[in-house]
Structures are given as C-alpha cells and as structure tokens.
Coordinates of C-alpha atoms and ligand atoms in Angstrom, one line a residue:
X752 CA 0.0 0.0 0.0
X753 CA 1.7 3.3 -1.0
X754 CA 1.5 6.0 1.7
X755 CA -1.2 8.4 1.7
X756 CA -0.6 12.0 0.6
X757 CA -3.1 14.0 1.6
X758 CA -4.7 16.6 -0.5
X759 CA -5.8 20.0 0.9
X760 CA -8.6 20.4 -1.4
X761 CA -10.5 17.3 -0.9
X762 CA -12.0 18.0 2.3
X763 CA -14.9 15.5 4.3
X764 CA -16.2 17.2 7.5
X765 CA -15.2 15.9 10.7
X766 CA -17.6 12.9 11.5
X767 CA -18.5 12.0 8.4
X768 CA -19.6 8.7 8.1
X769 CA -17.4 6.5 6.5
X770 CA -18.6 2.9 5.9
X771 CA -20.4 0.3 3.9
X772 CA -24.0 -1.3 3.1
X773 CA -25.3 -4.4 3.2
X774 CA -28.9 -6.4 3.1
X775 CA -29.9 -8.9 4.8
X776 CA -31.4 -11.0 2.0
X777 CA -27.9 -10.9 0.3
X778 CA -25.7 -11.4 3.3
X779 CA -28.0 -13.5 6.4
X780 CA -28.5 -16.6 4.8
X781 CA -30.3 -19.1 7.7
X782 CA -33.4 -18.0 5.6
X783 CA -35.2 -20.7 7.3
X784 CA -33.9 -20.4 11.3
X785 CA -35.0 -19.1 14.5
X786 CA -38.6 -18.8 13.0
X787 CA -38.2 -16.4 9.9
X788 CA -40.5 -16.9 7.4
X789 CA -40.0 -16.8 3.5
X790 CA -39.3 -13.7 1.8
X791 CA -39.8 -12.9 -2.0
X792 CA -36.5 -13.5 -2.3
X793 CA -36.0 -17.3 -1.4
X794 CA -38.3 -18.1 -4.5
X795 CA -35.6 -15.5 -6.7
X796 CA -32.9 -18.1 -7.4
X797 CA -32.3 -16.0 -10.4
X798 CA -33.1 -12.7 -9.0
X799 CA -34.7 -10.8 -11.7
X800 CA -33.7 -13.0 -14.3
X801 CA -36.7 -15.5 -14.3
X802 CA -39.7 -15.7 -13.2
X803 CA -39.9 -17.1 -8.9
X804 CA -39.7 -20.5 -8.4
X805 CA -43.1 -22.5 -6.6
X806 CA -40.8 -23.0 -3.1
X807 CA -37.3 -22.5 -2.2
X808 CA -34.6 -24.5 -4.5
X809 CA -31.0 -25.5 -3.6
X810 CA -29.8 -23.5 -6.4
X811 CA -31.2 -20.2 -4.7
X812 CA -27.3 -18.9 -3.5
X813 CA -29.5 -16.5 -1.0
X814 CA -30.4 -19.9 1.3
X815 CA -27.1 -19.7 2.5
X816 CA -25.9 -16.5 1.2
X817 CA -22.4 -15.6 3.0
X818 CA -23.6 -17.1 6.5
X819 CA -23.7 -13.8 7.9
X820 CA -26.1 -14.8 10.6
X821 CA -23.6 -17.2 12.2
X822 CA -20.5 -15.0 11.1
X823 CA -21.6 -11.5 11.9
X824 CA -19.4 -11.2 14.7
X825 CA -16.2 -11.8 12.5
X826 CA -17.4 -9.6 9.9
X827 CA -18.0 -7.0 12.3
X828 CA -14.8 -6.9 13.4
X829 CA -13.3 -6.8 9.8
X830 CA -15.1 -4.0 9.1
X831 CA -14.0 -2.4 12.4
X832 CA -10.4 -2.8 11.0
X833 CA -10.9 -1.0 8.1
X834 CA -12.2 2.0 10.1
X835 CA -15.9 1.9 9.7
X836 CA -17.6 4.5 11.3
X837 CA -21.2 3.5 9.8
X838 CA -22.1 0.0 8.9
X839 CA -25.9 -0.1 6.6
X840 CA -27.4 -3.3 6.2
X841 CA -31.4 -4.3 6.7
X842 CA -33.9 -5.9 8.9
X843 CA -35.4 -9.2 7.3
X844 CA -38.9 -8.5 7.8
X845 CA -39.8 -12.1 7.6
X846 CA -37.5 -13.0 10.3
X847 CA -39.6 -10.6 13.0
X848 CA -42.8 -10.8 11.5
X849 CA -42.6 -14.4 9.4
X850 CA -45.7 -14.2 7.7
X851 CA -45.9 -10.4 7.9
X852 CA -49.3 -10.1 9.0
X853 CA -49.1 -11.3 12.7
X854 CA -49.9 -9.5 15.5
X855 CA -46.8 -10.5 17.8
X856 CA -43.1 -10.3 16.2
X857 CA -40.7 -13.6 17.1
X858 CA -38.9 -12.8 19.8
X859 CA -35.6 -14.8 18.1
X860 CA -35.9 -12.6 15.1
X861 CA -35.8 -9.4 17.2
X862 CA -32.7 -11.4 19.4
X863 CA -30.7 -11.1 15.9
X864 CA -30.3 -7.7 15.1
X865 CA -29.9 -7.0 19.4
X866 CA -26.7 -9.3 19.2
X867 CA -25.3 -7.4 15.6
X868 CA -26.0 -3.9 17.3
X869 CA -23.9 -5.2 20.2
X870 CA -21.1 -6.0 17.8
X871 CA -21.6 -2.5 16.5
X872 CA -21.6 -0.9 19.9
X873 CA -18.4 -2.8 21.0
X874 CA -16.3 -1.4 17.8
X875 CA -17.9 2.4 17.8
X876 CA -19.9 1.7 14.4
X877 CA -23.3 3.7 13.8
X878 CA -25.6 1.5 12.6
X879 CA -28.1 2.9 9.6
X880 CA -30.8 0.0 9.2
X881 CA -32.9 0.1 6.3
X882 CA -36.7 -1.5 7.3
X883 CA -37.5 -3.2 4.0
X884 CA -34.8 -3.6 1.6
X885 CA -36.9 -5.9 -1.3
X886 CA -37.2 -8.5 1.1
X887 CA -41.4 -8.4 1.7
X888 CA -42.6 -11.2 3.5
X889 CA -43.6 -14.0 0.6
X890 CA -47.2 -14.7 2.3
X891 CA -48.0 -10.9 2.3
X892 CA -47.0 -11.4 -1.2
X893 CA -49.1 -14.6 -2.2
X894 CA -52.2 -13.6 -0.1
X895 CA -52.1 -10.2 -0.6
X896 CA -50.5 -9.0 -4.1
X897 CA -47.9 -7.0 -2.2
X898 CA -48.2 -3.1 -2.1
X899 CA -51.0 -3.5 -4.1
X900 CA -52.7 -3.9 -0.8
X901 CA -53.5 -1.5 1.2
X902 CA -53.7 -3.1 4.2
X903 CA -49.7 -3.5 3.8
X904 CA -49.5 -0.1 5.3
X905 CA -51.1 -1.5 8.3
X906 CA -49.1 -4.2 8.7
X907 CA -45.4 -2.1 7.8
X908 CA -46.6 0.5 10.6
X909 CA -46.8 -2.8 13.2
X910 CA -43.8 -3.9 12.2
X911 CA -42.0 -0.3 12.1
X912 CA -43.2 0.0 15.5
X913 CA -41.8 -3.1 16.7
X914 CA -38.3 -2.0 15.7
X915 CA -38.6 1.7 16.5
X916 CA -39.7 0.7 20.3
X917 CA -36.9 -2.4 20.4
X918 CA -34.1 -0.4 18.9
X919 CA -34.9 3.2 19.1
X920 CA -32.9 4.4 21.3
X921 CA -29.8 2.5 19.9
X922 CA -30.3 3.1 16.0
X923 CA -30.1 6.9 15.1
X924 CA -30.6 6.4 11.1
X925 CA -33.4 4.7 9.5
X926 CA -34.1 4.2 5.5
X927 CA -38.0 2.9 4.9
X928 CA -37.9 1.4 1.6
X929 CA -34.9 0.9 -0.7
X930 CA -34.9 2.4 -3.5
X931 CA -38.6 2.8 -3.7
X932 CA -39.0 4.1 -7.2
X933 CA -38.2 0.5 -7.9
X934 CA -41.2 -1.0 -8.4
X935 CA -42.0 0.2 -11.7
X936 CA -39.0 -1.8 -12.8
X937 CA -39.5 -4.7 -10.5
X938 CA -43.0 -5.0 -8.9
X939 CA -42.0 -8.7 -7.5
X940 CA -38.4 -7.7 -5.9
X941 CA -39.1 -4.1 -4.8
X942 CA -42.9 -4.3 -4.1
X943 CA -43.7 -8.3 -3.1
X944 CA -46.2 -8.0 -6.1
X945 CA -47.1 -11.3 -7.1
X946 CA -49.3 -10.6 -10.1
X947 CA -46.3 -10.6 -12.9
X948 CA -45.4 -7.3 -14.6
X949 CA -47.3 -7.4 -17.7
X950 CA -50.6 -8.1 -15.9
X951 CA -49.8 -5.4 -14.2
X952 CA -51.1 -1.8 -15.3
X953 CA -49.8 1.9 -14.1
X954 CA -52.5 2.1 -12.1
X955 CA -51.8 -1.3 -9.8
X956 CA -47.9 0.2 -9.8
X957 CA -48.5 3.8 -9.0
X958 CA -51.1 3.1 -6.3
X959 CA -49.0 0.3 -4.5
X960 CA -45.8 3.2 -4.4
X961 CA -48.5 5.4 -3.1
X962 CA -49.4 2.5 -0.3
X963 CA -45.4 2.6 0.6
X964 CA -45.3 6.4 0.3
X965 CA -48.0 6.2 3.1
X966 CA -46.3 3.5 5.2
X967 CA -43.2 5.4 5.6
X968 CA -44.5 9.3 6.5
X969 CA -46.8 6.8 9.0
X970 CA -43.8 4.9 10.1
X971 CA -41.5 8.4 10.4
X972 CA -44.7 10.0 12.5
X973 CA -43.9 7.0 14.9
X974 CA -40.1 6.8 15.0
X975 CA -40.4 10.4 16.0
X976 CA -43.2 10.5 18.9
X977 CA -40.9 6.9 20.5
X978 CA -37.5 9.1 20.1
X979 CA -37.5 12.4 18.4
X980 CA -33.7 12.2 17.8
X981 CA -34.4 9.0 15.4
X982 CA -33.4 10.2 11.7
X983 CA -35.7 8.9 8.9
X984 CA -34.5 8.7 5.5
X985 CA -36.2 7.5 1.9
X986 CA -33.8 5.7 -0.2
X987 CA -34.3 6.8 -4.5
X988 CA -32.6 5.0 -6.7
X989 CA -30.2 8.0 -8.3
X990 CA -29.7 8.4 -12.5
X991 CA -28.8 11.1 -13.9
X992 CA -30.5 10.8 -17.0
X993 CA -28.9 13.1 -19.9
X994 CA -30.0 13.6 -23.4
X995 CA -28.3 12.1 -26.1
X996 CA -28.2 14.9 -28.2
X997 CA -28.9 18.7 -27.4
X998 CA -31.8 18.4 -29.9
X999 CA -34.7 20.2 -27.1
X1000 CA -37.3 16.8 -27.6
X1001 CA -34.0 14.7 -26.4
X1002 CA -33.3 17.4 -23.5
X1003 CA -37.3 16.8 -22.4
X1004 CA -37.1 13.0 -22.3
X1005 CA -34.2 13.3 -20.4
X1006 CA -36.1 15.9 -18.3
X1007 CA -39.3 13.6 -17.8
X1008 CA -37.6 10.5 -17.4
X1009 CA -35.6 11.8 -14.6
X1010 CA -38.5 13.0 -13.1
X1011 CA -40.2 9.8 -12.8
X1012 CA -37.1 9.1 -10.1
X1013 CA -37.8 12.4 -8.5
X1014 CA -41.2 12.7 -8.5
X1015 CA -40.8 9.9 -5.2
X1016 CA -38.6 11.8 -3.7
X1017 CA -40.6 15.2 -4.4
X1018 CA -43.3 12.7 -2.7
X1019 CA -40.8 12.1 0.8
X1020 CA -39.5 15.6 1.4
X1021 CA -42.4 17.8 0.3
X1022 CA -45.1 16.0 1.4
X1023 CA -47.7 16.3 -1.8
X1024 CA -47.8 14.9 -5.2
X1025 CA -45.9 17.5 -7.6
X1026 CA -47.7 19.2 -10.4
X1027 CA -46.2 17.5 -13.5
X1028 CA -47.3 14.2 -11.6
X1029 CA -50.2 15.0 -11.5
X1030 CA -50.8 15.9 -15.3
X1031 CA -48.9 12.1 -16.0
X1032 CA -51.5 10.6 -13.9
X1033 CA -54.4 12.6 -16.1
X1034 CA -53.2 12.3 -19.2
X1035 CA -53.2 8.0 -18.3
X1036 CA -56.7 8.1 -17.0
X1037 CA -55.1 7.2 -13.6
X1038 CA -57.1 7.7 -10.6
X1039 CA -55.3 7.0 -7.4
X1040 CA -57.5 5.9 -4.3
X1041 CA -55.4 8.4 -2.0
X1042 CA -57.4 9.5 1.6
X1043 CA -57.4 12.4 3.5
X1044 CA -55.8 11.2 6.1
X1045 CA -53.4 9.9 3.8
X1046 CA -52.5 13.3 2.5
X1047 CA -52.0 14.6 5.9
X1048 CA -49.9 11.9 6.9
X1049 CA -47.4 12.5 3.7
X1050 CA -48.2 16.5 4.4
X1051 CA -46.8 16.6 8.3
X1052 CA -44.3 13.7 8.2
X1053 CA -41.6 14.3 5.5
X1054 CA -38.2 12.7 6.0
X1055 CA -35.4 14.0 7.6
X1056 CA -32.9 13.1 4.9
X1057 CA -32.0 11.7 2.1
X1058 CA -30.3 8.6 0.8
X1059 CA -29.4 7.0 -2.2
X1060 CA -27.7 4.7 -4.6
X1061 CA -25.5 5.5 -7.1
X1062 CA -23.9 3.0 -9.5
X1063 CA -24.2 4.7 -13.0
X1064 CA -25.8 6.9 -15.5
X1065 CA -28.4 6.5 -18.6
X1066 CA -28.9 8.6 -21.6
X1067 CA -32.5 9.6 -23.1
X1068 CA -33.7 10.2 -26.6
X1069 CA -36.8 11.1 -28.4
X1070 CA -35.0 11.9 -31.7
X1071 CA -32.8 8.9 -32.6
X1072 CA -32.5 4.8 -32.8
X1073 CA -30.2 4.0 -29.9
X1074 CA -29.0 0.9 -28.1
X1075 CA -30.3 0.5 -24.8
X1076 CA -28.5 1.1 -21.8
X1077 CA -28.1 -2.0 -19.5
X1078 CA -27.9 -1.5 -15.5
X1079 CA -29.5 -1.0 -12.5
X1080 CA -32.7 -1.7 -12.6
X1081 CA -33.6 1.2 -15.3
X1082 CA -34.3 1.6 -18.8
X1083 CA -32.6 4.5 -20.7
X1084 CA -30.0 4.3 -24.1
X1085 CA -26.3 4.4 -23.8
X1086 CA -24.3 6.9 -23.7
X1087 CA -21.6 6.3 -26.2
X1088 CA -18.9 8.8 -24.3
X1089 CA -18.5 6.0 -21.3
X1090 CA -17.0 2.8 -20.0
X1091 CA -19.1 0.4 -18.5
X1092 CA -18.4 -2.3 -15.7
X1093 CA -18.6 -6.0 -17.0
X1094 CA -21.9 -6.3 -16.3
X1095 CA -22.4 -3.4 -18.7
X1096 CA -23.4 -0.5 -16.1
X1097 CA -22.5 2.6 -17.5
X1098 CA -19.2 4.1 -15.1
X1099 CA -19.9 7.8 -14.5
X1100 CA -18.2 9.4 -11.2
X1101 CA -18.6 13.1 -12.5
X1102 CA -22.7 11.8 -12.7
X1103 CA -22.6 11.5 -8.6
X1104 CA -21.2 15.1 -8.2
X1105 CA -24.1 16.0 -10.6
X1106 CA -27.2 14.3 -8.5
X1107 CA -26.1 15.5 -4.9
X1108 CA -25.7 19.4 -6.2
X1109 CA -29.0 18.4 -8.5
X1110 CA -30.9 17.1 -5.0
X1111 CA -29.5 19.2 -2.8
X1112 CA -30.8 22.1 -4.6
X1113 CA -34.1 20.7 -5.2
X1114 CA -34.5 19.6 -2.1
X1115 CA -32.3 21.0 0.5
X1116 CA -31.9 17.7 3.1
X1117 CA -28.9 16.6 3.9
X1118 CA -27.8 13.6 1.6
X1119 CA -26.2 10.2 2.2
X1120 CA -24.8 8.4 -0.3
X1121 CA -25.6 4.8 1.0
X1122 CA -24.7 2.3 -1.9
X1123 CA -22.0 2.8 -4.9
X1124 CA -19.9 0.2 -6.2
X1125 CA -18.3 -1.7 -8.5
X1126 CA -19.2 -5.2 -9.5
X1127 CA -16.7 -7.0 -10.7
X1128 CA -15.0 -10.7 -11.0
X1129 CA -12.6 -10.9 -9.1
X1130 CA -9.7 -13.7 -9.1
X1131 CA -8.1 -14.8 -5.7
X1132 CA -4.4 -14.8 -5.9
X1133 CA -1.3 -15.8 -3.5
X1134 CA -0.6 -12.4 -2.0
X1135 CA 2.7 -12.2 1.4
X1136 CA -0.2 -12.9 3.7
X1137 CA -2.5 -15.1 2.1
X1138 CA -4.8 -15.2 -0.4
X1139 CA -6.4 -11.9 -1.9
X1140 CA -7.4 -10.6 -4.7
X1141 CA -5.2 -7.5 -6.5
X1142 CA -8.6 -5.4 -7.3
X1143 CA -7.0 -2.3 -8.5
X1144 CA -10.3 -1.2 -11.0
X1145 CA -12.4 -1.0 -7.6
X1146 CA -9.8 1.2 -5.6
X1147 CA -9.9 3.4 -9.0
X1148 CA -13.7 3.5 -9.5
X1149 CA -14.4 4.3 -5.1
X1150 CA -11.8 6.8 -5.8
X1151 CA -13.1 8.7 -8.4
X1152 CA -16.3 8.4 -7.1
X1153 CA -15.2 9.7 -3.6
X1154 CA -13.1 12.8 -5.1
X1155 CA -16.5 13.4 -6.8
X1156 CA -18.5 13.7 -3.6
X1157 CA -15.6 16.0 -2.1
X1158 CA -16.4 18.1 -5.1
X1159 CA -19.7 18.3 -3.9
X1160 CA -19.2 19.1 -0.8
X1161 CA -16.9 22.1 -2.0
X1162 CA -20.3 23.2 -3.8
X1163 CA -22.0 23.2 -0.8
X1164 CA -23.8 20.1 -0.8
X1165 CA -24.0 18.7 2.7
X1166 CA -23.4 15.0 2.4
X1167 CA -23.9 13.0 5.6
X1168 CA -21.9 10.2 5.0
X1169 CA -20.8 6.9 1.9
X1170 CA -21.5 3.4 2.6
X1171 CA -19.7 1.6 -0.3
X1172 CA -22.5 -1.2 -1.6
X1173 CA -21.6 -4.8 -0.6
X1174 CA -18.6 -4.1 1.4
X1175 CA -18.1 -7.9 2.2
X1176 CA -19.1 -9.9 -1.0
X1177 CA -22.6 -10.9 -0.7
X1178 CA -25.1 -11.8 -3.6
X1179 CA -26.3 -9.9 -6.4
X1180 CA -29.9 -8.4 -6.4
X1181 CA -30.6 -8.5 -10.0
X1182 CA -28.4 -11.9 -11.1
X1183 CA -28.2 -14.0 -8.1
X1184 CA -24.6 -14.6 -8.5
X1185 CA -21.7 -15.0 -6.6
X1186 CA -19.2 -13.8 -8.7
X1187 CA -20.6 -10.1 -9.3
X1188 CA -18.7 -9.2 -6.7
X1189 CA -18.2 -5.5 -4.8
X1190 CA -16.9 -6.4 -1.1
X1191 CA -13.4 -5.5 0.0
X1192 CA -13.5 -8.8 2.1
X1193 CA -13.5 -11.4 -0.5
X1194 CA -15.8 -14.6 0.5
X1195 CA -14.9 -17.8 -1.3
X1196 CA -18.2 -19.2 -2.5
X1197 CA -18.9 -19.5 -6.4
X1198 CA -22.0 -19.3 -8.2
X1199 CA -22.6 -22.8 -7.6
X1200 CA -22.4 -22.5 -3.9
X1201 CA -18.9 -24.1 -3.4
X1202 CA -16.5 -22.6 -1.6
X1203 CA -15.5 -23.0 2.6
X1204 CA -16.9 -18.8 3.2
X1205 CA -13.7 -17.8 4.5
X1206 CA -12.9 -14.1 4.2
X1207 CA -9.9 -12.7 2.7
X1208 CA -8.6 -9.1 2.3
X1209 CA -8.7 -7.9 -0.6
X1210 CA -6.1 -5.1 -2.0
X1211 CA -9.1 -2.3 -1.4
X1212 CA -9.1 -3.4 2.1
X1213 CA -6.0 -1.7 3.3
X1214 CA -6.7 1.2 0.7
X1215 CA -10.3 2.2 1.9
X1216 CA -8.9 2.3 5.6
X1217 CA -6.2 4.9 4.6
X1218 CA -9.3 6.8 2.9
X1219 CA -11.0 6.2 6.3
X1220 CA -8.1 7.4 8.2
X1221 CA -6.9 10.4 6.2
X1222 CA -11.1 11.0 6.0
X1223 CA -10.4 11.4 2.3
X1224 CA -7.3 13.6 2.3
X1225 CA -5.4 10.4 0.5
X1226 CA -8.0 10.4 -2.7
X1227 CA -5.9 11.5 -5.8
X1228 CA -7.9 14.0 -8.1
X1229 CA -7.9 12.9 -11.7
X1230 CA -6.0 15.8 -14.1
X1231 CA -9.2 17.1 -15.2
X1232 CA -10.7 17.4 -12.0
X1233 CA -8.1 19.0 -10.5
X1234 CA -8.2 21.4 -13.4
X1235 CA -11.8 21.9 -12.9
X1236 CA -12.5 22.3 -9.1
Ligands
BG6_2613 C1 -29.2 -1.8 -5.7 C2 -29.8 -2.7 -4.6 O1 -30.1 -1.6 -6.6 O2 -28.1 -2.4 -6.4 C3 -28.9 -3.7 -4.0 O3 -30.3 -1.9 -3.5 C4 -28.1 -4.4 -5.1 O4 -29.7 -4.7 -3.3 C5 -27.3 -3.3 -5.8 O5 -27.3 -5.5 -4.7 C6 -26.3 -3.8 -6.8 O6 -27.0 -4.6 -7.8 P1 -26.6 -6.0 -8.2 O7 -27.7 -6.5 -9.1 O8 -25.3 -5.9 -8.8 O9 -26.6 -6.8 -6.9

C-alpha cells in the first residue's frame, strides 16, 4: 500500500460517516432459522432474471448466502479494521414478523439484530438500518398482491413500531424502503407483487408506491413520537438521466424520465404529489385511491434526509435509434462517451457530483450516499499474507467516485456520509450470482455455492482504511478534475 498523501482540497467534515452497506437478503443466509419466514426472495434463485420459483430451491445462493447470521461477529470486526464509522445493512422483515401479518413479532428474530448492534456498539460503528430492503414477507405477497394492498401499510406500521420501540434508542438512522421508485421496474423484488409485470397496469404500480409512500410518512410519525432524535430517510434510486443529443425533444425526455425518479422523492421531502405528476397521472386516466388522512400523513411527516444509490448513469432520446442502456434496474440508451463495468453499467463518477448538487438544490436535506460500487469478477491470488485478490479497478472506481462527492461538498452540498454497496461480497440483487462481486472482504463461495466462506482481504481493504483514516485527504484527483474544481 503506497503511503497516503493527503490533499488540501478534498475536504470531508469531521464525523462524516465512513462505511459500507449491506442487506440482509444478500448477506444472512439461515433463511429458514429461528422462525423467519419466507421472503420474495428465497423463491428468486435467479433474482430478476426468471420468473420465482413455486418454493425454495437449492440452487437459490441467497439460502445460505455468506452465512452472515452465524459470522456477523467476525465480519464486524473486519469491518472495524478497516475503520468503519457506519455500517448499513437491513432488517429481514420475515424474520420478526414471518408471515408479515401477525400481530406478535418472534422474539428470536428481534434477538438477531440486538446481538449485531452489540457488535456494532463494541467497535464504535453507527448502525443505519434500512426497514425493508426488497425482502417483503412471501405470504403478504401470495395472499395479498404485495403493495397493491393497502392493508400493507397497516401491517409495515406494526412492524415499524416493533423495531422503532426495540431499537430506538440505539439506531439513530433509518431508511423505509430501498430504492422505492423500484417497483416500476421490478414490482416482484421491490414491491412483493405477485401478479407478474405485464398483468400489471400503471395504475396497480402507481397506487402500490402510493401505499409505501403512506407506510413510511406513517412509520416516520412514529419513529419520532418513540424518540424524536431517530433520523428517517427515503432511499431513491439515483440516474442522472442526460440527453443524447442537445436536440430540445431529447433534453425533455431526459427531463421527464428523470423525473419519474424524482417525482418519489418530491413525494418524501415535500409531502404532496408535484404538479407534472399529477398531469402524467391525467393524461393516463389514472385515478389514485389516496385518503385524506393519507394526504395529511405525507403532508406533516416528510423525512429527515436523504439517501441514495448511485452506480451509474443513462442517456435519453426522443430523436434517434439507440442501443439501450443496461444497469440497475432502469431503462434509458447508452451513452456512447463512457465505460461500463462487466456487467455493462455505464461508469460515470462526475454523474454522482451531478445528483447530490441536482438534489441538494431541489430539495435542501442533507444527503447520504448509502450504496456505490463496482461489480466485478474478481480472481483470488497468493498475496505475502495469504490469499487476496489485486482489485486495482475497484480502488480506481471508489476513488473517483469519492473525489467526486468531495467536489460536492466544496459546492455546498451537505453529504452525511458513503457506505460503499456490498462491502463484504454478498449476492447480487438482480443476477443471483456470486461472482458479481463489490466487497473489500473477498468470500470464497462460487455461483454454484462451493467454496468453505472464508474471508480474505482484498487489496481495497487496506486502501479504503487509509481513505478512512486520512477521512479522504489520500484520494488522488484525476487531471481534469483538478483542473476543474
Ligand atoms: C441496488 C440494490 O439496486 O443495487 C442492491 O439496492 C443491489 O440490493 C445493488 O445489490 C447492486 O445490484 P446487483 O444487481 O449488482 O446486486
């Protein structure tokens, strides 16, 4: 590891949060122990790939996943190596409430997450839990249609409640849903809707984000009245969305489609349905079933930040034939000025710098970056102590990404804190797979579920604890962002 140099002009505030994000449905594993119940995702064996399976198979890597559940304790403890000062992951919602409409959460379940937050406590990490990170209980799914429901809200509030009073005064940060403008894309994943997509109309999709739109202003109303210090954030999937030529239709597709990312957002910090939301909804004929009391609730509890995920950027046209963009979850064309990640995710750091000064103006909440990453396949080689893996194209994609968010903050964007996505490997949302990998802890499994889930350091281990412990001043500024400031 070469020695940090530290830069004067990439500045982090003191106490910012430094760390990594996980969740539980790609980390736990023990999907069946201690009482949890089935989640959407142990019928996913291919994540979004194929259709869900009937029951749980053994080919579903998510069964076992990296054994956190038994392991947390070492894992904790590798993180607290590398400096964490914020570790994300989330609450399986089937492990406290296994069918998800219960009245009385399993004690066991609840056990869990007391023992990880003691780990936590004993190395100094903030914990930032995220309530429901595409992991829906499978019954509320099969009984109910998912969000469709609206009784879900009822049943999120009870389970909210649970954790708010059991952890509340241990857990500062809370996200609601991950990335909840999701379900558009993935109705089964992101919103435990079991009817498949193209039964599906606009109307079933736009009132079942409305039902988790709901659950978290009634969920942030009670985080606050059990501890008014609790910090409740939404979670939007971030893409800049830029048009492909300057041609003005191309600049308003790009315009509307990244709107259909804000407009959820617009939804979580302002309380009420924007204006050109509105007209969309019109001009489809859709009429939402939204209550009074339901406008009040969104109206008097707005969140207190927010988060998101960053891993690329898309491109928009309504002029021109172009290939389509592959990556997270979203549509869009490609851009034809960048690189993109094996997978085929666009790689765009100057894009983050971009969205935080784009939402902080819009909104004015402080920000927190809570997933960015680069998946990649990674080969384990014979390093002086031990096995590792020589993962040079990560270090350089965190640290453009990171001198990107110091840019930010030099515009004045107050940015809370980065949690890198899948700091130990775990597996992938969208593939299943193994070998996608983004962790600086390697974990030998493959994609066929062999391997003995030791955990090796990888080569970004030792470099993301200098970042930690310079808190950024080691980050090297690419030529042209140096020139730019
Ligand atoms: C985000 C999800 O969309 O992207 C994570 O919140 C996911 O759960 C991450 O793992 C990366 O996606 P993938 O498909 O590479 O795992």
């Amino acid at each position: 590891m070469t020695a940090p140099s530290p830069d004067p002009d990439l500045r982090f505030p003191s106490g910012f949060l430094w760390g990594g994000a996980t969740a539980a449905n790609q980390i736990e594993g023990a999907y069946n122990e201690d009482g949890k119940g089935l989640s959407v995702q142990d019928v996913m064996p291919r994540g979004i790939l194929t259709p869900p399976t009937q029951v749980p198979t053994p080919d579903n890597l998510k069964l076992e996943a990296i054994d956190f559940y038994h392991r947390y304790a070492e894992d904790i403890a590798l993180l607290a190596e590398m400096g964490f000062k914020v570790f994300r992951f989330s609450i399986a919602w089937s492990r406290i409430f296994p069918l998800g409409d219960e009245t009385e959460p399993n004690e066991e379940g609840l056990a869990f997450y007391d023992r990880v937050l003691d780990e936590l406590e004993k190395h100094g990490i903030e914990p930032l839990v995220t309530i429901s990170h595409y992991e829906t209980p499978l019954h509320l799914a099969r009984t109910y249609d998912g969000w469709t429901d609206r009784r879900l809200i009822g049943f999120f509030e009870r389970y909210a409640r649970t954790l708010f009073e059991r952890y509340g005064e241990r857990v500062r940060y809370w996200l609601t849903f991950n990335e909840i403008n999701s379900v558009f894309h993935e109705p089964f994943l992101s919103g435990g809707i079991a009817t498949p997509k193209d039964r599906l109309s606009e109307q079933d999709l736009y009132q079942a984000i409305h039902h988790e739109l709901v659950a978290s202003a009634a969920s942030t109303r009670i985080a606050h009245e059990i501890n008014p210090d609790i910090r409740i954030g939404c979670m939007i999937l971030a893409v800049p969305t830029y048009p492909l030529a300057p041609d003005p239709r191309d600049v308003w597709a790009a315009k509307q489609a990244e709107r259909a990312n804000y407009a959820f957002g617009d939804l979580h910090v302002r309380g009420e349905y924007p204006g050109y939301l509105l007209r969309t909804l019109r001009d489809k004929g859709i009429e939402l079933e939204i209550t009074e009391a339901d406008r009040a609730l969104l109206r008097e509890h707005t969140v207190d930040f927010v988060s998101l995920s960053y891993y690329m950027s898309v491109c928009e046209t309504a002029t021109q034939e172009a290939p389509a963009g592959r990556g997270n979850l979203m549509g869009g064309v490609a851009n034809p000025t960048l690189e993109a990640s094996d997978w085929g995710w666009q790689i765009d750091p100057a894009g983050l710098r971009t969205i935080l000064n784009d939402y902080w103006d819009r909104w004015g909440k402080p920000l927190f970056i809570v997933e960015n990453g680069l998946g990649a396949r990674d080969v384990l080689v014979d390093g002086p102590d031990g096995p590792t893996v020589e993962d040079d194209y990560r270090i350089a994609y965190m640290n453009d990404h990171l001198v990107q968010v110091a840019q930010a903050i030099a515009d004045g964007v107050e940015v809370l804190g980065y949690t890198s996505w899948g700091c130990i490997d775990l597996v992938s949302a969208s593939t299943a797979q193994m070998s996608k990998r983004y962790g600086f802890i390697y974990v030998d499994r493959d994609d066929d579920g062999n391997g003995t889930l030791a955990r090796y350091r990888k080569k970004s281990f030792g470099w993301y604890r200098d970042v930690i412990a310079s808190n950024g001043a080691c980050l090297i500024p690419s030529p042209q962002d140096a020139a730019q400031g």
